[in-house]
Amino acid sequence: SYPIFEPHWQVTMADGRASGTIRWKNTTYEFENAPFYAEKNWGGAFPIKWYWCQCNSFTLNASNHNLDAATDEIPLSVTAGGGTRKVPLGKLESLGMVSVHYNGTFYEATPWLGDMVWEISPWGYWKMVGNCTQGEIPFFVELEAITSVPGVKLRAPTISEGMAYFCRDSFYANVTLSLWELDENLNKGKLIIDGANSYQGAVEVGGGPWWDTWKDTSRMKRPLKFLVRLPYRWKNLMKKVRRR
């Protein structure tokens, strides 16, 4: 990794299951086969301004959503986030993504495979809409999260002040997720996920300033976008070669 691309962010487990115990305020909590999410960040500091949403505990009607049978274990997880960061030559770029794991398929709406727009309030409302037009499965996704709780202030790494109270989190957001395949004309086609819902969404805003609602479009600088897309282009080329 290179400092010019900081901060770095990697989701290591989007929809895992965990068992164990947690001790908090002299009370021990036991859990078994609970939904589990893990990520890591590294680098000098977090972005100048950012948002985040994650959920892997959804409710949906299994009989109507391409699952083999009705089950309490819904194979569905969404991770979304974005922010403004510094890039070389003193420039700034605002990027965002929505990624969905559903029933064994990975859907990624990223700046190098499609478009993504967002509308994030200073606190309480997150809406992200993205599409993938260059990947293996073209699709369109909508994610909305709402919370009325005040959340908790957390420390985050900053360049000038070290670890500081720089973000706010909650794990009590109402989340709604829908996803459609795109047809050959890149119009909405088959509905894959129809309004999956959860009241256990994780949400966050950080950095700033957050004077009002942040509406923006993901924009990746062209040279970097070209480089990031190279592995996908190579993979698609190899598939075409094997088919011949």
XYZ file of N, CA, C and O in Angstrom, residues 22-111:
360
model
N -18.824 -11.653 25.489
C -18.335 -10.288 25.632
C -18.633 -9.836 27.065
O -19.751 -10.033 27.563
N -17.641 -9.241 27.707
C -17.844 -8.729 29.067
C -17.821 -7.209 29.019
O -16.850 -6.594 28.573
N -18.894 -6.596 29.490
C -19.022 -5.139 29.460
C -19.730 -4.660 30.721
O -20.803 -5.152 31.070
N -19.100 -3.725 31.426
C -19.645 -3.183 32.671
C -20.026 -4.286 33.656
O -21.135 -4.334 34.189
N -19.085 -5.212 33.852
C -19.217 -6.307 34.817
C -20.320 -7.298 34.477
O -20.746 -8.081 35.339
N -20.805 -7.253 33.258
C -21.810 -8.226 32.810
C -21.262 -9.004 31.624
O -20.686 -8.415 30.697
N -21.426 -10.310 31.638
C -20.960 -11.166 30.550
C -22.137 -11.541 29.650
O -23.166 -12.027 30.128
N -21.976 -11.293 28.364
C -23.005 -11.610 27.367
C -22.506 -12.759 26.502
O -21.398 -12.702 25.949
N -23.310 -13.811 26.389
C -22.966 -14.951 25.560
C -23.740 -14.895 24.245
O -24.896 -14.461 24.215
N -23.110 -15.292 23.166
C -23.791 -15.324 21.872
C -23.318 -16.541 21.082
O -22.195 -17.023 21.259
N -24.198 -17.054 20.249
C -23.891 -18.236 19.455
C -24.444 -18.061 18.046
O -25.602 -17.706 17.862
N -23.582 -18.287 17.067
C -23.969 -18.209 15.656
C -24.622 -16.860 15.330
O -25.589 -16.778 14.576
N -24.091 -15.786 15.892
C -24.636 -14.449 15.676
C -24.032 -13.824 14.418
O -22.879 -14.101 14.066
N -24.798 -12.988 13.713
C -24.242 -12.302 12.543
C -22.979 -11.530 12.922
O -22.924 -10.877 13.974
N -21.962 -11.611 12.055
C -20.663 -11.030 12.384
C -20.099 -10.286 11.186
O -20.155 -10.765 10.048
N -19.557 -9.095 11.458
C -18.929 -8.267 10.423
C -17.583 -7.784 10.930
O -17.444 -7.445 12.115
N -16.588 -7.769 10.053
C -15.262 -7.297 10.456
C -14.620 -6.515 9.310
O -14.768 -6.873 8.142
N -13.931 -5.440 9.678
C -13.199 -4.643 8.699
C -11.940 -4.109 9.348
O -11.776 -4.176 10.570
N -11.061 -3.577 8.524
C -9.862 -2.946 9.072
C -9.535 -1.690 8.273
O -9.843 -1.585 7.083
N -8.957 -0.728 8.977
C -8.474 0.507 8.366
C -7.003 0.667 8.715
O -6.573 0.280 9.796
N -6.244 1.227 7.806
C -4.866 1.553 8.124
C -4.419 2.749 7.289
O -4.992 3.092 6.281
N -3.394 3.413 7.804
C -2.929 4.639 7.179
C -2.823 5.745 8.211
O -3.060 5.539 9.405
N -2.498 6.940 7.752
C -2.244 8.043 8.661
C -3.482 8.605 9.328
O -3.457 8.984 10.488
N -4.609 8.658 8.593
C -5.819 9.280 9.142
C -7.026 8.843 8.326
O -6.897 8.325 7.221
N -8.201 9.059 8.897
C -9.441 8.801 8.175
C -9.661 9.893 7.128
O -8.948 10.897 7.103
N -10.672 9.729 6.254
C -10.931 10.765 5.243
C -11.285 12.105 5.885
O -11.560 12.205 7.084
N -11.315 13.141 5.070
C -11.696 14.464 5.546
C -13.138 14.453 6.032
O -13.487 15.068 7.038
N -13.983 13.703 5.329
C -15.410 13.605 5.639
C -15.887 12.263 5.101
O -15.499 11.868 3.997
N -16.725 11.540 5.871
C -17.133 10.229 5.387
C -18.466 9.788 5.991
O -18.983 10.378 6.938
N -18.987 8.701 5.424
C -20.208 8.050 5.910
C -20.055 6.557 5.707
O -19.219 6.088 4.917
N -20.882 5.785 6.405
C -20.765 4.323 6.356
C -22.075 3.697 6.784
O -22.790 4.239 7.629
N -22.389 2.546 6.199
C -23.586 1.781 6.578
C -23.304 0.304 6.348
O -22.710 -0.067 5.321
N -23.726 -0.532 7.300
C -23.534 -1.970 7.159
C -24.673 -2.703 7.834
O -25.169 -2.288 8.889
N -25.106 -3.796 7.220
C -26.158 -4.625 7.829
C -26.067 -6.042 7.286
O -25.915 -6.244 6.069
N -26.159 -7.025 8.174
C -26.197 -8.431 7.745
C -27.224 -9.220 8.558
O -27.062 -10.406 8.814
N -28.286 -8.532 8.961
C -29.369 -9.185 9.709
C -30.695 -8.685 9.152
O -31.319 -7.768 9.693
N -31.139 -9.298 8.049
C -32.307 -8.829 7.311
C -33.517 -9.738 7.481
O -33.390 -10.917 7.832
N -34.675 -9.168 7.172
C -35.925 -9.916 7.090
C -36.442 -9.812 5.666
O -36.540 -8.719 5.103
N -36.745 -10.955 5.061
C -37.387 -10.974 3.744
C -38.126 -12.290 3.584
O -37.932 -13.236 4.339
N -39.011 -12.343 2.610
C -39.820 -13.529 2.341
C -39.028 -14.479 1.471
O -38.827 -14.227 0.284
N -38.545 -15.565 2.053
C -37.665 -16.476 1.336
C -38.320 -17.064 0.092
O -37.677 -17.258 -0.930
N -39.621 -17.344 0.129
C -40.290 -17.989 -1.004
C -40.355 -17.099 -2.233
O -40.565 -17.576 -3.349
N -40.155 -15.793 -2.068
C -40.254 -14.862 -3.195
C -38.915 -14.258 -3.592
O -38.872 -13.323 -4.374
N -37.813 -14.773 -3.044
C -36.530 -14.140 -3.306
C -35.446 -15.145 -3.675
O -34.311 -15.048 -3.233
N -35.790 -16.113 -4.490
C -34.808 -17.003 -5.104
C -34.013 -17.832 -4.102
O -32.906 -18.254 -4.390
N -34.547 -18.064 -2.923
C -33.886 -18.929 -1.960
C -34.443 -20.339 -2.089
O -35.574 -20.553 -2.514
N -33.632 -21.323 -1.702
C -34.040 -22.708 -1.853
C -35.214 -23.057 -0.945
O -36.086 -23.829 -1.297
N -35.258 -22.451 0.243
C -36.342 -22.743 1.179
C -36.405 -21.624 2.203
O -35.454 -20.885 2.409
N -37.564 -21.514 2.858
C -37.701 -20.502 3.912
C -36.716 -20.810 5.025
O -36.566 -21.945 5.459
N -36.012 -19.810 5.487
C -34.986 -20.025 6.492
C -34.789 -18.767 7.318
O -35.008 -17.656 6.844
N -34.356 -18.959 8.557
C -34.034 -17.820 9.406
C -32.655 -17.253 9.078
O -32.330 -16.137 9.447
N -31.827 -18.036 8.390
C -30.488 -17.599 8.021
C -30.536 -16.985 6.623
O -30.405 -17.665 5.625
N -30.758 -15.715 6.550
C -30.860 -15.036 5.263
C -29.454 -14.697 4.760
O -28.732 -13.930 5.398
N -29.026 -15.255 3.628
C -27.671 -14.988 3.120
C -27.598 -13.633 2.433
O -27.440 -13.533 1.212
N -27.715 -12.572 3.221
C -27.756 -11.221 2.669
C -26.987 -10.266 3.567
O -27.200 -10.213 4.777
N -26.093 -9.514 2.956
C -25.311 -8.519 3.675
C -25.039 -7.340 2.750
O -24.801 -7.530 1.558
N -25.088 -6.130 3.296
C -24.768 -4.935 2.517
C -23.742 -4.109 3.279
O -23.818 -3.962 4.496
N -22.772 -3.606 2.551
C -21.767 -2.709 3.100
C -21.642 -1.520 2.158
O -21.450 -1.695 0.954
N -21.782 -0.328 2.694
C -21.722 0.878 1.862
C -20.936 1.947 2.599
O -20.946 2.015 3.833
N -20.275 2.776 1.841
C -19.521 3.853 2.463
C -18.907 4.757 1.425
O -18.884 4.445 0.230
N -18.430 5.879 1.878
C -17.782 6.816 0.980
C -17.251 8.001 1.743
O -17.488 8.153 2.948
N -16.537 8.840 1.032
C -15.992 10.014 1.691
C -15.140 10.837 0.756
O -15.005 10.538 -0.433
N -14.551 11.877 1.316
C -13.660 12.771 0.579
C -12.247 12.600 1.112
O -12.013 12.704 2.324
N -11.315 12.344 0.232
C -9.932 12.148 0.641
C -8.994 12.954 -0.256
O -9.370 13.382 -1.353
N -7.770 13.125 0.237
C -6.759 13.818 -0.533
C -6.062 12.843 -1.475
O -5.841 11.684 -1.138
N -5.726 13.314 -2.666
C -4.965 12.551 -3.643
C -3.775 13.416 -4.066
O -3.690 14.586 -3.689
N -2.823 12.860 -4.817
C -1.630 13.632 -5.179
C -1.942 14.969 -5.847
O -3.020 15.179 -6.396
N -0.980 15.873 -5.766
C -1.034 17.212 -6.362
C -2.044 18.113 -5.649
O -2.577 19.054 -6.243
N -2.317 17.803 -4.388
C -3.197 18.651 -3.602
C -4.660 18.578 -3.975
O -5.453 19.431 -3.572
N -5.058 17.559 -4.711
C -6.441 17.421 -5.152
C -7.266 16.642 -4.134
O -6.734 15.967 -3.259
N -8.592 16.763 -4.263
C -9.529 16.001 -3.450
C -10.418 15.177 -4.367
O -10.692 15.573 -5.507
N -10.861 14.024 -3.887
C -11.843 13.245 -4.633
C -12.862 12.671 -3.662
O -12.533 12.310 -2.534
N -14.118 12.623 -4.118
C -15.207 12.050 -3.321
C -15.641 10.744 -3.968
O -16.031 10.730 -5.146
N -15.562 9.659 -3.217
C -15.871 8.334 -3.726
C -16.901 7.651 -2.836
O -16.995 7.946 -1.649
N -17.661 6.728 -3.414
C -18.618 5.947 -2.646
C -18.882 4.612 -3.308
O -18.624 4.434 -4.503
N -19.376 3.665 -2.534
C -19.670 2.331 -3.066
C -20.773 1.681 -2.247
O -20.995 2.002 -1.084
N -21.483 0.755 -2.912
C -22.462 -0.115 -2.257
C -22.166 -1.533 -2.711
O -22.160 -1.804 -3.917
N -21.912 -2.425 -1.775
C -21.615 -3.820 -2.107
C -22.589 -4.739 -1.374
O -22.839 -4.550 -0.185
N -23.107 -5.719 -2.102
C -24.122 -6.626 -1.561
C -23.679 -8.072 -1.776
O -23.297 -8.446 -2.887
N -23.715 -8.854 -0.710
C -23.564 -10.310 -0.814
C -24.956 -10.912 -0.638
O -25.599 -10.688 0.397
N -25.410 -11.672 -1.641
C -26.752 -12.243 -1.538
C -26.789 -13.640 -2.158
O -26.508 -13.811 -3.352
N -27.098 -14.630 -1.341
C -27.326 -15.992 -1.802
C -26.179 -16.504 -2.674
O -26.389 -17.123 -3.713
N -24.946 -16.195 -2.259
C -23.779 -16.697 -2.966
C -23.266 -15.819 -4.092
O -22.283 -16.186 -4.751
N -23.895 -14.680 -4.340
C -23.459 -13.776 -5.406
C -23.010 -12.446 -4.814
O -23.639 -11.929 -3.890
N -21.929 -11.905 -5.353
C -21.388 -10.634 -4.894
C -21.707 -9.544 -5.924
O -21.333 -9.649 -7.090
N -22.408 -8.518 -5.470
C -22.758 -7.380 -6.313
C -21.983 -6.159 -5.811
O -22.126 -5.780 -4.648
N -21.182 -5.548 -6.677
C -20.403 -4.386 -6.248
C -20.641 -3.193 -7.171
O -20.393 -3.247 -8.364
N -21.193 -2.138 -6.582
C -21.374 -0.869 -7.283
C -20.262 0.055 -6.806
O -20.361 0.684 -5.748
N -19.186 0.102 -7.568
C -17.986 0.846 -7.192
C -17.675 1.916 -8.236
O -18.197 1.870 -9.355
N -16.813 2.876 -7.911
C -16.515 3.949 -8.863
C -15.880 3.472 -10.158
O -15.943 4.176 -11.169
